[in-house]
mmCIF file of C-alpha atoms in Angstrom:
data_model
loop_
_atom_site.group_PDB
_atom_site.id
_atom_site.type_symbol
_atom_site.label_atom_id
_atom_site.label_comp_id
_atom_site.label_asym_id
_atom_site.label_seq_id
_atom_site.Cartn_x
_atom_site.Cartn_y
_atom_site.Cartn_z
ATOM 1 C CA UNK J 1 -0.062 0.060 0.137
ATOM 2 C CA UNK J 2 1.379 3.436 -1.170
ATOM 3 C CA UNK J 3 1.976 6.044 1.373
ATOM 4 C CA UNK J 4 1.838 9.818 0.914
ATOM 5 C CA UNK J 5 3.500 12.211 3.058
ATOM 6 C CA UNK J 6 3.075 16.133 3.686
ATOM 7 C CA UNK J 7 5.217 18.827 3.851
ATOM 8 C CA UNK J 8 3.988 22.090 5.192
ATOM 9 C CA UNK J 9 5.800 25.078 4.747
ATOM 10 C CA UNK J 10 5.732 27.624 7.536
ATOM 11 C CA UNK J 11 8.859 29.326 7.453
ATOM 12 C CA UNK J 12 8.151 32.590 5.663
ATOM 13 C CA UNK J 13 8.071 36.194 7.335
ATOM 14 C CA UNK J 14 4.124 36.557 7.089
ATOM 15 C CA UNK J 15 5.253 40.272 6.516
ATOM 16 C CA UNK J 16 2.462 41.602 4.469
ATOM 17 C CA UNK J 17 -0.130 39.866 6.691
ATOM 18 C CA UNK J 18 1.330 41.585 9.870
ATOM 19 C CA UNK J 19 0.638 38.397 11.633
ATOM 20 C CA UNK J 20 2.009 34.932 11.559
ATOM 21 C CA UNK J 21 0.130 33.210 8.892
ATOM 22 C CA UNK J 22 0.217 29.539 10.376
ATOM 23 C CA UNK J 23 -1.533 30.517 13.171
ATOM 24 C CA UNK J 24 -4.318 32.836 11.991
ATOM 25 C CA UNK J 25 -7.870 31.520 13.138
ATOM 26 C CA UNK J 26 -9.999 30.126 10.697
ATOM 27 C CA UNK J 27 -13.624 28.948 12.025
ATOM 28 C CA UNK J 28 -12.605 27.002 15.316
ATOM 29 C CA UNK J 29 -9.019 26.247 14.578
ATOM 30 C CA UNK J 30 -5.855 27.595 13.052
ATOM 31 C CA UNK J 31 -4.901 27.672 9.377
ATOM 32 C CA UNK J 32 -2.217 24.930 9.722
ATOM 33 C CA UNK J 33 -4.573 22.748 11.889
ATOM 34 C CA UNK J 34 -7.144 22.912 9.208
ATOM 35 C CA UNK J 35 -4.636 21.806 6.147
ATOM 36 C CA UNK J 36 -3.427 18.908 8.497
ATOM 37 C CA UNK J 37 -6.915 17.895 9.197
ATOM 38 C CA UNK J 38 -7.917 17.920 5.643
ATOM 39 C CA UNK J 39 -4.943 16.165 4.685
ATOM 40 C CA UNK J 40 -5.550 13.246 7.307
ATOM 41 C CA UNK J 41 -8.886 12.599 6.374
ATOM 42 C CA UNK J 42 -7.427 12.041 3.137
ATOM 43 C CA UNK J 43 -5.176 9.420 4.225
ATOM 44 C CA UNK J 44 -2.173 11.483 4.298
ATOM 45 C CA UNK J 45 0.779 11.210 6.678
ATOM 46 C CA UNK J 46 3.525 11.299 7.990
ATOM 47 C CA UNK J 47 3.373 14.951 8.304
ATOM 48 C CA UNK J 48 6.616 17.471 8.310
ATOM 49 C CA UNK J 49 6.530 21.189 8.807
ATOM 50 C CA UNK J 50 9.324 23.489 8.110
ATOM 51 C CA UNK J 51 9.675 26.379 10.306
ATOM 52 C CA UNK J 52 11.337 29.608 10.533
ATOM 53 C CA UNK J 53 9.998 32.929 11.549
ATOM 54 C CA UNK J 54 8.286 32.418 14.927
ATOM 55 C CA UNK J 55 9.454 28.919 15.159
ATOM 56 C CA UNK J 56 8.716 28.726 18.932
ATOM 57 C CA UNK J 57 5.063 29.654 18.254
ATOM 58 C CA UNK J 58 4.813 26.190 16.321
ATOM 59 C CA UNK J 59 6.666 24.453 18.718
ATOM 60 C CA UNK J 60 4.168 25.482 21.638
ATOM 61 C CA UNK J 61 1.344 24.855 19.338
ATOM 62 C CA UNK J 62 2.287 21.442 18.591
ATOM 63 C CA UNK J 63 4.068 20.333 21.975
ATOM 64 C CA UNK J 64 3.393 16.967 22.884
ATOM 65 C CA UNK J 65 2.571 15.831 19.228
ATOM 66 C CA UNK J 66 4.118 12.889 18.324
ATOM 67 C CA UNK J 67 2.504 12.604 14.766
ATOM 68 C CA UNK J 68 4.257 15.901 13.616
ATOM 69 C CA UNK J 69 7.794 16.423 12.857
ATOM 70 C CA UNK J 70 9.100 20.399 12.908
ATOM 71 C CA UNK J 71 12.134 20.920 11.079
ATOM 72 C CA UNK J 72 13.804 24.304 11.685
ATOM 73 C CA UNK J 73 15.312 26.481 8.679
ATOM 74 C CA UNK J 74 17.849 28.890 10.687
ATOM 75 C CA UNK J 75 18.573 30.710 7.613
ATOM 76 C CA UNK J 76 14.851 31.508 6.524
ATOM 77 C CA UNK J 77 15.520 35.340 6.511
ATOM 78 C CA UNK J 78 18.252 34.660 3.958
ATOM 79 C CA UNK J 79 16.797 31.841 1.998
ATOM 80 C CA UNK J 80 14.445 31.285 -0.737
ATOM 81 C CA UNK J 81 11.523 28.901 -0.222
ATOM 82 C CA UNK J 82 13.239 25.847 -2.143
ATOM 83 C CA UNK J 83 15.743 25.601 0.730
ATOM 84 C CA UNK J 84 12.816 24.967 2.970
ATOM 85 C CA UNK J 85 11.405 22.721 0.588
ATOM 86 C CA UNK J 86 14.826 20.815 0.854
ATOM 87 C CA UNK J 87 14.890 20.677 4.389
ATOM 88 C CA UNK J 88 11.390 18.854 4.238
ATOM 89 C CA UNK J 89 12.084 16.563 1.850
ATOM 90 C CA UNK J 90 14.989 15.445 3.714
ATOM 91 C CA UNK J 91 12.927 14.970 6.656
ATOM 92 C CA UNK J 92 10.756 12.639 4.566
ATOM 93 C CA UNK J 93 13.128 10.862 2.277
ATOM 94 C CA UNK J 94 12.487 7.089 2.971
ATOM 95 C CA UNK J 95 8.886 7.289 4.426
ATOM 96 C CA UNK J 96 6.545 7.718 1.708
ATOM 97 C CA UNK J 97 5.987 6.968 -1.977
ATOM 98 C CA UNK J 98 4.876 10.691 -2.766
ATOM 99 C CA UNK J 99 4.235 14.004 -0.771
ATOM 100 C CA UNK J 100 1.801 16.611 -0.955
ATOM 101 C CA UNK J 101 3.575 20.039 -0.197
ATOM 102 C CA UNK J 102 1.723 23.350 0.343
ATOM 103 C CA UNK J 103 2.301 26.682 2.346
ATOM 104 C CA UNK J 104 0.720 27.202 5.746
ATOM 105 C CA UNK J 105 -1.272 30.131 4.248
ATOM 106 C CA UNK J 106 -3.324 28.015 1.808
ATOM 107 C CA UNK J 107 -5.793 26.021 4.265
ATOM 108 C CA UNK J 108 -8.676 25.462 2.534
ATOM 109 C CA UNK J 109 -8.561 22.858 -0.557
ATOM 110 C CA UNK J 110 -10.618 20.072 -0.143
ATOM 111 C CA UNK J 111 -10.268 16.419 0.651
ATOM 112 C CA UNK J 112 -11.303 15.379 -3.076
ATOM 113 C CA UNK J 113 -8.540 17.834 -4.498
ATOM 114 C CA UNK J 114 -5.903 16.036 -2.422
ATOM 115 C CA UNK J 115 -7.519 12.463 -3.283
ATOM 116 C CA UNK J 116 -7.450 13.710 -6.951
ATOM 117 C CA UNK J 117 -3.223 14.358 -6.714
ATOM 118 C CA UNK J 118 -2.764 11.382 -4.977
ATOM 119 C CA UNK J 119 -4.414 9.324 -7.832
ATOM 120 C CA UNK J 120 -1.855 11.001 -10.405
ATOM 121 C CA UNK J 121 0.634 9.072 -11.743
ATOM 122 C CA UNK J 122 2.999 11.712 -12.294
ATOM 123 C CA UNK J 123 6.018 12.450 -11.013
ATOM 124 C CA UNK J 124 4.867 16.080 -10.186
ATOM 125 C CA UNK J 125 1.680 17.374 -10.389
ATOM 126 C CA UNK J 126 -0.476 20.638 -9.126
ATOM 127 C CA UNK J 127 -4.088 21.423 -8.913
ATOM 128 C CA UNK J 128 -5.557 23.857 -11.481
ATOM 129 C CA UNK J 129 -8.771 25.498 -10.962
ATOM 130 C CA UNK J 130 -10.117 28.122 -13.800
ATOM 131 C CA UNK J 131 -6.750 28.520 -15.391
ATOM 132 C CA UNK J 132 -4.953 29.081 -12.275
ATOM 133 C CA UNK J 133 -2.305 26.772 -10.926
ATOM 134 C CA UNK J 134 -2.677 26.450 -7.107
ATOM 135 C CA UNK J 135 -1.622 24.060 -3.917
ATOM 136 C CA UNK J 136 -1.042 21.657 -2.695
ATOM 137 C CA UNK J 137 1.551 20.104 -4.963
ATOM 138 C CA UNK J 138 2.091 16.466 -5.601
ATOM 139 C CA UNK J 139 5.633 14.993 -5.883
ATOM 140 C CA UNK J 140 6.951 11.517 -6.391
ATOM 141 C CA UNK J 141 9.502 10.398 -3.649
ATOM 142 C CA UNK J 142 11.678 9.456 -6.386
ATOM 143 C CA UNK J 143 12.303 13.007 -7.060
ATOM 144 C CA UNK J 144 13.305 13.692 -3.561
ATOM 145 C CA UNK J 145 17.161 12.607 -3.913
ATOM 146 C CA UNK J 146 18.082 14.693 -7.200
ATOM 147 C CA UNK J 147 16.018 17.785 -5.602
ATOM 148 C CA UNK J 148 18.396 17.569 -2.845
ATOM 149 C CA UNK J 149 21.332 17.736 -4.714
ATOM 150 C CA UNK J 150 19.795 20.712 -6.673
ATOM 151 C CA UNK J 151 21.205 24.341 -5.673
ATOM 152 C CA UNK J 152 19.507 25.753 -2.796
ATOM 153 C CA UNK J 153 19.126 29.163 -4.584
ATOM 154 C CA UNK J 154 16.958 27.341 -7.176
ATOM 155 C CA UNK J 155 13.411 27.558 -7.370
ATOM 156 C CA UNK J 156 11.222 24.325 -7.691
ATOM 157 C CA UNK J 157 10.188 24.988 -11.325
ATOM 158 C CA UNK J 158 13.752 25.553 -12.473
ATOM 159 C CA UNK J 159 14.731 22.489 -10.706
ATOM 160 C CA UNK J 160 12.099 20.438 -12.131
ATOM 161 C CA UNK J 161 13.012 21.864 -15.368
ATOM 162 C CA UNK J 162 16.773 20.549 -15.077
ATOM 163 C CA UNK J 163 15.503 17.226 -14.145
ATOM 164 C CA UNK J 164 13.176 17.314 -17.500
ATOM 165 C CA UNK J 165 10.022 16.788 -15.198
ATOM 166 C CA UNK J 166 6.899 18.233 -16.810
ATOM 167 C CA UNK J 167 4.400 19.278 -14.221
ATOM 168 C CA UNK J 168 0.834 17.946 -14.616
ATOM 169 C CA UNK J 169 -2.222 19.919 -13.850
ATOM 170 C CA UNK J 170 -4.991 18.417 -12.459
ATOM 171 C CA UNK J 171 -8.372 19.905 -12.990
ATOM 172 C CA UNK J 172 -10.209 20.528 -9.995
ATOM 173 C CA UNK J 173 -13.400 22.629 -9.171
ATOM 174 C CA UNK J 174 -11.815 24.160 -5.814
ATOM 175 C CA UNK J 175 -10.954 27.819 -6.037
ATOM 176 C CA UNK J 176 -9.128 27.366 -2.370
ATOM 177 C CA UNK J 177 -6.276 25.827 -4.016
ATOM 178 C CA UNK J 178 -5.381 29.580 -5.269
ATOM 179 C CA UNK J 179 -6.535 31.390 -2.157
ATOM 180 C CA UNK J 180 -3.973 32.536 0.543
ATOM 181 C CA UNK J 181 -3.751 34.930 3.141
ATOM 182 C CA UNK J 182 -0.849 37.236 2.019
ATOM 183 C CA UNK J 183 -2.495 40.247 3.039
ATOM 184 C CA UNK J 184 -5.369 41.212 5.616
ATOM 185 C CA UNK J 185 -7.652 41.525 2.515
ATOM 186 C CA UNK J 186 -7.101 38.316 0.893
ATOM 187 C CA UNK J 187 -7.347 37.030 4.542
ATOM 188 C CA UNK J 188 -10.671 38.234 4.746
ATOM 189 C CA UNK J 189 -11.748 36.854 1.422
ATOM 190 C CA UNK J 190 -10.584 33.487 2.499
ATOM 191 C CA UNK J 191 -12.974 33.793 5.271
ATOM 192 C CA UNK J 192 -15.864 35.095 3.232
ATOM 193 C CA UNK J 193 -15.217 31.832 1.139
ATOM 194 C CA UNK J 194 -14.551 29.556 3.945
ATOM 195 C CA UNK J 195 -18.565 30.514 5.235
ATOM 196 C CA UNK J 196 -20.195 30.357 2.053
ATOM 197 C CA UNK J 197 -18.632 27.767 0.037
ATOM 198 C CA UNK J 198 -17.324 25.284 2.521
ATOM 199 C CA UNK J 199 -19.970 25.574 4.957
ATOM 200 C CA UNK J 200 -17.829 26.842 7.929
ATOM 201 C CA UNK J 201 -19.449 28.262 10.907
ATOM 202 C CA UNK J 202 -19.584 32.543 11.203
ATOM 203 C CA UNK J 203 -17.642 33.107 14.187
ATOM 204 C CA UNK J 204 -16.632 36.733 15.699
ATOM 205 C CA UNK J 205 -12.971 37.140 16.108
ATOM 206 C CA UNK J 206 -10.947 39.844 17.884
ATOM 207 C CA UNK J 207 -8.676 42.270 16.202
ATOM 208 C CA UNK J 208 -6.274 43.525 19.000
ATOM 209 C CA UNK J 209 -3.780 46.277 17.969
ATOM 210 C CA UNK J 210 -1.114 47.796 20.201
ATOM 211 C CA UNK J 211 0.559 51.065 20.458
ATOM 212 C CA UNK J 212 2.879 52.654 22.982
ATOM 213 C CA UNK J 213 2.735 56.420 23.654
ATOM 214 C CA UNK J 214 4.735 58.987 25.633
ATOM 215 C CA UNK J 215 3.390 62.619 25.046
ATOM 216 C CA UNK J 216 2.965 61.144 21.595
ATOM 217 C CA UNK J 217 2.925 58.113 20.113
ATOM 218 C CA UNK J 218 6.236 56.152 20.229
ATOM 219 C CA UNK J 219 5.770 53.177 18.019
ATOM 220 C CA UNK J 220 3.009 50.491 17.257
ATOM 221 C CA UNK J 221 2.791 47.287 16.283
ATOM 222 C CA UNK J 222 4.288 48.182 12.800
ATOM 223 C CA UNK J 223 7.643 49.237 14.480
ATOM 224 C CA UNK J 224 7.812 46.175 16.842
ATOM 225 C CA UNK J 225 7.245 43.888 13.509
ATOM 226 C CA UNK J 226 10.102 46.073 11.766
ATOM 227 C CA UNK J 227 12.695 45.706 14.558
ATOM 228 C CA UNK J 228 12.023 42.011 14.969
ATOM 229 C CA UNK J 229 12.382 41.582 11.351
ATOM 230 C CA UNK J 230 15.774 43.961 11.532
ATOM 231 C CA UNK J 231 16.907 41.268 14.178
ATOM 232 C CA UNK J 232 16.389 38.313 11.857
ATOM 233 C CA UNK J 233 17.344 39.473 8.906
ATOM 234 C CA UNK J 234 20.321 41.860 9.707
ATOM 235 C CA UNK J 235 19.674 44.774 7.869
ATOM 236 C CA UNK J 236 16.927 47.448 7.504
ATOM 237 C CA UNK J 237 16.853 47.256 3.603
ATOM 238 C CA UNK J 238 16.268 43.516 3.991
ATOM 239 C CA UNK J 239 13.454 44.438 6.472
ATOM 240 C CA UNK J 240 12.067 46.996 4.397
ATOM 241 C CA UNK J 241 11.728 44.444 1.495
ATOM 242 C CA UNK J 242 10.247 42.058 3.713
ATOM 243 C CA UNK J 243 7.632 44.280 4.991
ATOM 244 C CA UNK J 244 6.862 45.900 1.747
ATOM 245 C CA UNK J 245 7.553 49.305 2.952
ATOM 246 C CA UNK J 246 10.156 52.278 1.861
ATOM 247 C CA UNK J 247 13.429 52.651 3.631
ATOM 248 C CA UNK J 248 12.306 56.440 4.107
ATOM 249 C CA UNK J 249 9.286 55.535 5.966
ATOM 250 C CA UNK J 250 11.105 52.775 8.276
ATOM 251 C CA UNK J 251 13.886 55.408 8.880
ATOM 252 C CA UNK J 252 11.334 57.930 10.216
ATOM 253 C CA UNK J 253 9.354 55.516 12.360
ATOM 254 C CA UNK J 254 12.977 54.267 14.068
ATOM 255 C CA UNK J 255 13.908 58.121 14.405
ATOM 256 C CA UNK J 256 10.902 59.019 15.853
ATOM 257 C CA UNK J 257 10.764 56.239 18.355
ATOM 258 C CA UNK J 258 14.782 57.219 19.277
ATOM 259 C CA UNK J 259 14.051 60.819 19.831
ATOM 260 C CA UNK J 260 11.240 59.790 22.188
ATOM 261 C CA UNK J 261 13.025 57.129 24.048
ATOM 262 C CA UNK J 262 15.993 58.948 24.471
ATOM 263 C CA UNK J 263 18.464 56.242 23.327
ATOM 264 C CA UNK J 264 19.445 54.387 19.949
ATOM 265 C CA UNK J 265 17.445 51.001 18.743
ATOM 266 C CA UNK J 266 19.542 50.468 16.150
ATOM 267 C CA UNK J 267 23.276 50.245 15.448
ATOM 268 C CA UNK J 268 23.689 50.956 11.495
ATOM 269 C CA UNK J 269 26.628 50.265 9.147
ATOM 270 C CA UNK J 270 26.891 51.766 5.726
ATOM 271 C CA UNK J 271 27.434 49.399 2.850
ATOM 272 C CA UNK J 272 26.216 51.150 -0.476
ATOM 273 C CA UNK J 273 23.866 49.504 -2.756
ATOM 274 C CA UNK J 274 23.348 46.600 -0.314
ATOM 275 C CA UNK J 275 21.968 48.784 2.504
ATOM 276 C CA UNK J 276 24.539 47.708 4.985
ATOM 277 C CA UNK J 277 24.121 45.784 7.916
ATOM 278 C CA UNK J 278 21.849 46.850 11.082
ATOM 279 C CA UNK J 279 21.506 44.955 14.596
ATOM 280 C CA UNK J 280 19.484 45.785 17.497
ATOM 281 C CA UNK J 281 21.370 47.936 20.192
ATOM 282 C CA UNK J 282 21.443 46.127 23.745
ATOM 283 C CA UNK J 283 18.361 48.268 24.984
ATOM 284 C CA UNK J 284 16.722 47.919 21.826
ATOM 285 C CA UNK J 285 16.937 44.449 22.063
ATOM 286 C CA UNK J 286 15.735 44.549 25.692
ATOM 287 C CA UNK J 287 12.775 46.954 24.565
ATOM 288 C CA UNK J 288 11.795 44.402 21.748
ATOM 289 C CA UNK J 289 11.883 41.390 24.243
ATOM 290 C CA UNK J 290 9.598 43.692 26.490
ATOM 291 C CA UNK J 291 7.008 44.269 23.667
ATOM 292 C CA UNK J 292 6.805 40.651 22.375
ATOM 293 C CA UNK J 293 6.143 39.531 25.851
ATOM 294 C CA UNK J 294 3.589 42.136 26.538
ATOM 295 C CA UNK J 295 1.987 41.309 23.145
ATOM 296 C CA UNK J 296 1.696 37.741 24.190
ATOM 297 C CA UNK J 297 0.098 38.184 27.530
ATOM 298 C CA UNK J 298 -2.122 40.679 26.201
ATOM 299 C CA UNK J 299 -3.328 38.739 23.419
ATOM 300 C CA UNK J 300 -3.859 35.789 25.919
ATOM 301 C CA UNK J 301 -5.712 37.709 28.371
ATOM 302 C CA UNK J 302 -8.046 39.601 25.581
ATOM 303 C CA UNK J 303 -8.629 36.319 23.998
ATOM 304 C CA UNK J 304 -9.867 35.034 27.534
ATOM 305 C CA UNK J 305 -12.200 38.204 27.910
ATOM 306 C CA UNK J 306 -13.653 37.844 24.292
ATOM 307 C CA UNK J 307 -14.185 34.054 24.904
ATOM 308 C CA UNK J 308 -15.992 34.952 28.214
ATOM 309 C CA UNK J 309 -17.960 37.521 26.305
ATOM 310 C CA UNK J 310 -18.828 36.187 22.791
ATOM 311 C CA UNK J 311 -17.682 32.386 22.726
ATOM 312 C CA UNK J 312 -21.721 31.670 22.577
ATOM 313 C CA UNK J 313 -22.628 34.712 20.500
ATOM 314 C CA UNK J 314 -24.989 33.681 17.613
ATOM 315 C CA UNK J 315 -24.444 34.947 13.956
ATOM 316 C CA UNK J 316 -27.051 34.006 11.201
ATOM 317 C CA UNK J 317 -25.830 31.322 8.501
ATOM 318 C CA UNK J 318 -23.882 32.715 5.671
ATOM 319 C CA UNK J 319 -25.849 33.330 2.360
ATOM 320 C CA UNK J 320 -25.273 30.041 0.386
ATOM 321 C CA UNK J 321 -22.666 30.268 -2.460
ATOM 322 C CA UNK J 322 -21.262 28.247 -5.084
ATOM 323 C CA UNK J 323 -20.367 24.828 -3.338
ATOM 324 C CA UNK J 324 -17.210 23.365 -4.483
ATOM 325 C CA UNK J 325 -16.907 19.737 -5.337
#
């Protein structure tokens, strides 16, 4: 009997979304739980998750789960997705005949889609809905070894082309294969689809934001995320790219915060076109640690209060939309 493994990529920076995407709520679970559950019902396992940004959150989330293997990509801020894929493939090598792999922010592909992919005899296949390619993709285990030998700077498309593997497109009636949560707007669209096309329950959710002020605003969640990214990426330039903000905008935020606080948050080294190197000062690092700890405690307390008052709050059913097959 053939075995299908699962590789879920959760090492990205979640920069445009502004929140850690694998643990975003959908219905009564999180993104990554939803996709794992669907894979389980389709008979997929073992499951390997490649972590990077906020790896500790996934380690806490899956603590005690012996059916899930976490593999950390320590170079997540400086490497392409293909490197994370290679780390996951190495962990799955020898455990399955084929595998499904997907980013963690594509949580709603159906069990039927996964079964169609698993039935495909090709070496590599991906679902296609209304002319658009999506996830999860299916990969034959015979490709694991040659893909592990490919340069990590490559991407899956170029690596497959070098191996002369022609991807097969499996036609599905499942728009969710192309739906992710790169931005708050796409997250809202995904939740809308979940309630109308998937029949998911409508639930209220709490959106908690944080700002710290002195006589005037000092910094907010965007600045906290930026400092966190600088610490991970080692440069303001790379952090700006990750958050899709201009260098001048980030610079103004840091300067305003430093003026209000009376000390430097970052140590900067000029480096020409590459933007140089940046690192948190000791006091900047201490401040970031305090902010992240406060955010974690605030989120837990706020969620408990929210559940106390709104856990049983009724919402009318969503208007029926086009059901997927």
